[in-house]
Amino acid sequence: MNRLYWQTLGAGSRDLVLLHGWGLNAEVWRYIAERLSPHFRLHLVDLPGYGRSQGYPALSLAQMAQEILARAPEKAVWLGWSLGGLVASQAALDAPQRVTQLITVASSPCFAAQAPWPGIRPEVLQGFQQQLSDDFQRTVERFLALQTLGSESARQDARLLKSMVLNLPMPPVEVLNGGLTILEQQDLRLPMQQLTQPFLRIYGALDGLVPRKIAPLLDAQWPNSSSAIVDKASHAPFISHPDAFCQLLTNFLQP
């Protein structure tokens, strides 16, 4: 039976839906939930098939967005990290009247590199898919280490991410492979030009998965959006630089 894990907490009057990245779960947000909960009503979600949202097959990006929209508040701010940024973006495209503001974190509308677009080389993503079937846990751990590489607190951040993964059920290999396929194949650059709601993109200056070089490219392609780069942060700026990250959010979301 499919069951989406969904926890609501916080004392604020505005709803904020938080979507995690590939291989992980909603526990990644515990680090900043205390800072945000006085200001917002937080909705912590495990993406379908991840963490405590068990029983799902590998879903397409559109199916993931629809599954979460079915449980989400009628109107909310949506924030997505990495793969979660693609899901939040798809929800904003599918139901623009329900996503009042959009925030993507260390995310890209097109994760795969293609000249002249910077990103992850397709063979790297394909390599992860091959390695998942050979050594599941080690492949996920290697991906987590990549997410923190470069930041001053890289080792500590990687340990934190690893503990969040290993303390909850691991996603089935088919779900992880499905997520990698989305990262490899999805391209929302053109569709997202039509978004009109306030839209903030946050990047880590040292991110090796989503290069900061895409920030000015999207500034030009998406003039209705704005970007911010967290200095000395890698792929998880909300973990390595929680104060700077939360300040960016609250500044953007001020009523």
Short mmCIF file of C-alpha atoms in Angstrom, two decimals:
data_model
loop_
_atom_site.label_atom_id
_atom_site.label_comp_id
_atom_site.label_asym_id
_atom_site.label_seq_id
_atom_site.Cartn_x
_atom_site.Cartn_y
_atom_site.Cartn_z
CA MET A 1 0.00 0.00 0.00
CA ASN A 2 1.33 3.45 -0.92
CA ARG A 3 1.52 5.87 1.97
CA LEU A 4 3.11 9.30 1.80
CA TYR A 5 4.94 10.38 4.95
CA TRP A 6 3.83 13.90 5.86
CA GLN A 7 4.50 15.81 9.09
CA THR A 8 3.22 19.30 9.84
CA LEU A 9 4.82 21.43 12.55
CA GLY A 10 5.43 25.08 13.41
CA ALA A 11 3.53 28.07 14.74
CA GLY A 12 3.47 30.34 11.69
CA SER A 13 0.39 31.16 9.64
CA ARG A 14 2.02 30.54 6.24
CA ASP A 15 2.46 27.04 4.81
CA LEU A 16 5.92 25.96 3.60
CA VAL A 17 6.29 22.57 1.86
CA LEU A 18 9.85 21.17 2.06
CA LEU A 19 11.07 18.55 -0.44
CA HIS A 20 14.39 16.71 -0.04
CA GLY A 21 16.87 15.38 -2.60
CA TRP A 22 17.77 12.02 -4.15
CA GLY A 23 18.41 9.12 -1.78
CA LEU A 24 17.43 11.06 1.34
CA ASN A 25 14.30 11.91 3.35
CA ALA A 26 12.61 14.78 5.21
CA GLU A 27 14.97 14.47 8.19
CA VAL A 28 17.44 16.70 6.31
CA TRP A 29 15.22 19.65 7.30
CA ARG A 30 15.41 18.98 11.07
CA TYR A 31 18.58 21.03 11.09
CA ILE A 32 16.73 24.23 10.16
CA ALA A 33 13.17 23.38 11.29
CA GLU A 34 13.70 25.03 14.69
CA ARG A 35 14.76 28.27 13.04
CA LEU A 36 11.82 28.28 10.61
CA SER A 37 8.98 26.88 12.74
CA PRO A 38 8.22 30.17 14.58
CA HIS A 39 7.58 31.82 11.20
CA PHE A 40 5.92 29.09 9.12
CA ARG A 41 3.74 26.00 9.26
CA LEU A 42 6.24 23.47 7.90
CA HIS A 43 5.24 20.41 5.89
CA LEU A 44 8.00 17.78 5.96
CA VAL A 45 7.50 15.21 3.21
CA ASP A 46 9.35 12.02 2.27
CA LEU A 47 9.18 11.84 -1.53
CA PRO A 48 7.25 8.79 -2.82
CA GLY A 49 9.40 5.68 -2.34
CA TYR A 50 11.93 7.42 -0.07
CA GLY A 51 12.31 7.18 3.72
CA ARG A 52 8.94 6.47 5.33
CA SER A 53 6.92 6.89 2.10
CA GLN A 54 7.03 3.18 1.33
CA GLY A 55 5.20 1.02 -1.20
CA TYR A 56 5.71 3.21 -4.26
CA PRO A 57 7.21 2.08 -7.57
CA ALA A 58 9.55 4.44 -9.44
CA LEU A 59 7.42 7.43 -10.42
CA SER A 60 7.88 10.01 -13.15
CA LEU A 61 8.50 13.64 -12.18
CA ALA A 62 4.89 14.55 -13.02
CA GLN A 63 3.55 11.63 -10.95
CA MET A 64 5.66 12.67 -7.94
CA ALA A 65 4.40 16.25 -8.17
CA GLN A 66 0.77 15.09 -8.40
CA GLU A 67 1.16 12.72 -5.44
CA ILE A 68 2.42 15.58 -3.24
CA LEU A 69 -0.09 18.14 -4.57
CA ALA A 70 -2.87 15.74 -3.53
CA ARG A 71 -1.79 16.14 0.13
CA ALA A 72 -0.49 19.71 0.09
CA PRO A 73 -2.28 22.79 1.46
CA GLU A 74 -4.47 24.65 -1.02
CA LYS A 75 -1.90 27.46 -1.15
CA ALA A 76 1.69 27.18 0.06
CA VAL A 77 5.27 28.20 -0.52
CA TRP A 78 7.18 25.24 -2.00
CA LEU A 79 10.89 24.71 -1.38
CA GLY A 80 12.79 21.88 -3.05
CA TRP A 81 16.41 20.82 -2.70
CA SER A 82 18.21 19.14 -5.61
CA LEU A 83 15.81 16.49 -7.03
CA GLY A 84 13.14 18.02 -4.76
CA GLY A 85 13.65 21.31 -6.62
CA LEU A 86 12.55 19.60 -9.84
CA VAL A 87 9.47 18.19 -8.07
CA ALA A 88 8.56 21.61 -6.62
CA SER A 89 9.10 23.23 -10.03
CA GLN A 90 6.84 20.66 -11.71
CA ALA A 91 4.15 21.33 -9.09
CA ALA A 92 4.43 25.08 -9.80
CA LEU A 93 3.99 24.37 -13.52
CA ASP A 94 1.05 22.01 -12.98
CA ALA A 95 -0.79 24.05 -10.32
CA PRO A 96 0.54 27.65 -10.41
CA GLN A 97 -2.43 28.91 -8.39
CA ARG A 98 -1.44 26.65 -5.48
CA VAL A 99 2.32 27.37 -5.37
CA THR A 100 2.39 30.97 -4.16
CA GLN A 101 6.20 31.23 -4.11
CA LEU A 102 8.87 28.82 -5.31
CA ILE A 103 12.35 28.27 -3.87
CA THR A 104 14.85 25.83 -5.35
CA VAL A 105 18.07 24.96 -3.50
CA ALA A 106 21.17 23.53 -5.22
CA SER A 107 18.86 22.47 -8.00
CA SER A 108 18.81 22.76 -11.77
CA PRO A 109 16.05 22.57 -14.38
CA CYS A 110 18.49 20.37 -16.32
CA PHE A 111 20.99 18.45 -14.17
CA ALA A 112 22.79 16.72 -17.05
CA ALA A 113 25.58 18.64 -18.76
CA GLN A 114 25.05 19.34 -22.46
CA ALA A 115 27.17 21.83 -24.37
CA PRO A 116 27.17 24.68 -23.55
CA TRP A 117 25.03 23.96 -20.45
CA PRO A 118 27.02 23.12 -17.26
CA GLY A 119 25.94 20.18 -15.12
CA ILE A 120 26.67 16.58 -14.19
CA ARG A 121 28.23 14.54 -16.97
CA PRO A 122 25.68 11.94 -18.16
CA GLU A 123 28.24 9.13 -17.77
CA VAL A 124 28.53 9.99 -14.04
CA LEU A 125 24.78 9.51 -13.53
CA GLN A 126 24.83 6.34 -15.63
CA GLY A 127 27.76 5.10 -13.54
CA PHE A 128 25.74 5.59 -10.36
CA GLN A 129 22.92 3.50 -11.84
CA GLN A 130 25.33 0.67 -12.65
CA GLN A 131 26.97 0.85 -9.22
CA LEU A 132 23.61 0.83 -7.40
CA SER A 133 22.99 -2.73 -8.53
CA ASP A 134 26.55 -3.75 -7.56
CA ASP A 135 26.94 -2.08 -4.16
CA PHE A 136 23.81 -0.23 -3.09
CA GLN A 137 24.92 1.29 0.22
CA ARG A 138 28.40 2.32 -0.88
CA THR A 139 26.99 4.09 -3.96
CA VAL A 140 24.56 6.13 -1.86
CA GLU A 141 27.34 7.00 0.61
CA ARG A 142 29.59 8.11 -2.26
CA PHE A 143 26.82 10.38 -3.57
CA LEU A 144 26.38 11.89 -0.09
CA ALA A 145 30.11 12.60 0.12
CA LEU A 146 29.92 14.39 -3.26
CA GLN A 147 27.13 16.62 -1.93
CA THR A 148 29.32 18.12 0.79
CA LEU A 149 32.68 18.19 -1.02
CA GLY A 150 34.40 21.56 -0.80
CA SER A 151 32.63 23.12 2.18
CA GLU A 152 34.68 23.78 5.33
CA SER A 153 32.47 21.41 7.34
CA ALA A 154 32.38 18.72 4.62
CA ARG A 155 33.23 15.75 6.84
CA GLN A 156 30.73 16.72 9.55
CA ASP A 157 28.01 17.49 6.96
CA ALA A 158 28.55 14.13 5.22
CA ARG A 159 28.25 12.31 8.57
CA LEU A 160 25.01 14.15 9.29
CA LEU A 161 23.51 13.29 5.89
CA LYS A 162 24.63 9.67 6.21
CA SER A 163 23.00 9.29 9.64
CA MET A 164 19.73 10.66 8.23
CA VAL A 165 19.75 8.08 5.47
CA LEU A 166 20.82 5.06 7.47
CA ASN A 167 18.38 5.67 10.36
CA LEU A 168 15.35 5.23 8.07
CA PRO A 169 14.35 2.60 5.50
CA MET A 170 16.49 2.79 2.37
CA PRO A 171 14.59 3.42 -0.88
CA PRO A 172 14.29 0.42 -3.21
CA VAL A 173 16.91 0.32 -5.96
CA GLU A 174 14.20 0.84 -8.61
CA VAL A 175 13.11 4.09 -6.90
CA LEU A 176 16.71 5.33 -6.70
CA ASN A 177 17.27 4.40 -10.35
CA GLY A 178 14.04 6.21 -11.27
CA GLY A 179 15.32 9.33 -9.49
CA LEU A 180 18.63 9.16 -11.36
CA THR A 181 16.74 8.82 -14.64
CA ILE A 182 14.80 12.00 -13.84
CA LEU A 183 18.07 13.81 -13.07
CA GLU A 184 19.59 12.52 -16.30
CA GLN A 185 16.68 13.20 -18.67
CA GLN A 186 14.51 16.03 -17.34
CA ASP A 187 14.83 19.53 -18.82
CA LEU A 188 12.47 22.23 -17.53
CA ARG A 189 14.42 25.24 -18.80
CA LEU A 190 11.86 26.30 -21.39
CA PRO A 191 8.63 25.39 -19.51
CA MET A 192 9.74 27.35 -16.44
CA GLN A 193 10.01 30.58 -18.42
CA GLN A 194 6.23 30.82 -18.04
CA LEU A 195 6.27 30.89 -14.22
CA THR A 196 5.08 34.23 -12.83
CA GLN A 197 5.05 33.66 -9.04
CA PRO A 198 7.99 34.96 -6.96
CA PHE A 199 10.86 32.51 -7.47
CA LEU A 200 14.19 32.33 -5.63
CA ARG A 201 17.09 30.05 -6.63
CA ILE A 202 19.77 29.36 -3.99
CA TYR A 203 23.14 27.86 -4.92
CA GLY A 204 26.30 26.78 -3.10
CA ALA A 205 29.42 28.55 -4.38
CA LEU A 206 31.42 25.28 -4.23
CA ASP A 207 28.71 22.89 -5.45
CA GLY A 208 30.17 20.20 -7.71
CA LEU A 209 26.78 18.81 -8.78
CA VAL A 210 24.94 22.02 -9.67
CA PRO A 211 27.63 24.51 -10.77
CA ARG A 212 27.15 28.13 -9.76
CA LYS A 213 27.72 28.97 -13.45
CA ILE A 214 24.07 28.21 -14.14
CA ALA A 215 22.93 31.11 -11.89
CA PRO A 216 23.68 33.92 -14.38
CA LEU A 217 22.45 31.79 -17.30
CA LEU A 218 19.06 31.38 -15.63
CA ASP A 219 19.01 35.01 -14.47
CA ALA A 220 18.99 35.85 -18.19
CA GLN A 221 16.53 33.10 -19.22
CA TRP A 222 14.15 33.58 -16.29
CA PRO A 223 13.99 37.34 -15.59
CA ASN A 224 11.06 36.81 -13.18
CA SER A 225 13.31 34.81 -10.84
CA SER A 226 16.20 35.86 -8.61
CA SER A 227 19.29 33.97 -7.48
CA ALA A 228 21.54 33.91 -4.40
CA ILE A 229 24.87 32.12 -3.95
CA VAL A 230 25.94 30.98 -0.45
CA ASP A 231 29.67 31.57 -0.12
CA LYS A 232 31.81 28.54 0.87
CA ALA A 233 28.76 26.22 0.69
CA SER A 234 28.53 23.06 -1.41
CA HIS A 235 25.40 21.09 -2.38
CA ALA A 236 23.70 21.32 1.04
CA PRO A 237 23.90 25.03 2.06
CA PHE A 238 21.08 24.67 4.62
CA ILE A 239 23.26 22.18 6.55
CA SER A 240 26.68 23.83 6.19
CA HIS A 241 25.42 27.45 6.53
CA PRO A 242 22.02 27.29 8.28
CA ASP A 243 21.99 30.92 9.51
CA ALA A 244 22.83 32.43 6.11
CA PHE A 245 20.36 30.07 4.43
CA CYS A 246 17.45 30.88 6.77
CA GLN A 247 18.18 34.61 6.43
CA LEU A 248 17.84 34.29 2.65
CA LEU A 249 14.51 32.51 3.09
CA THR A 250 13.00 34.92 5.58
CA ASN A 251 14.13 37.94 3.51
CA PHE A 252 12.52 36.46 0.38
CA LEU A 253 9.33 35.38 2.16
CA GLN A 254 8.68 38.54 4.17
CA PRO A 255 4.98 39.40 3.81
#
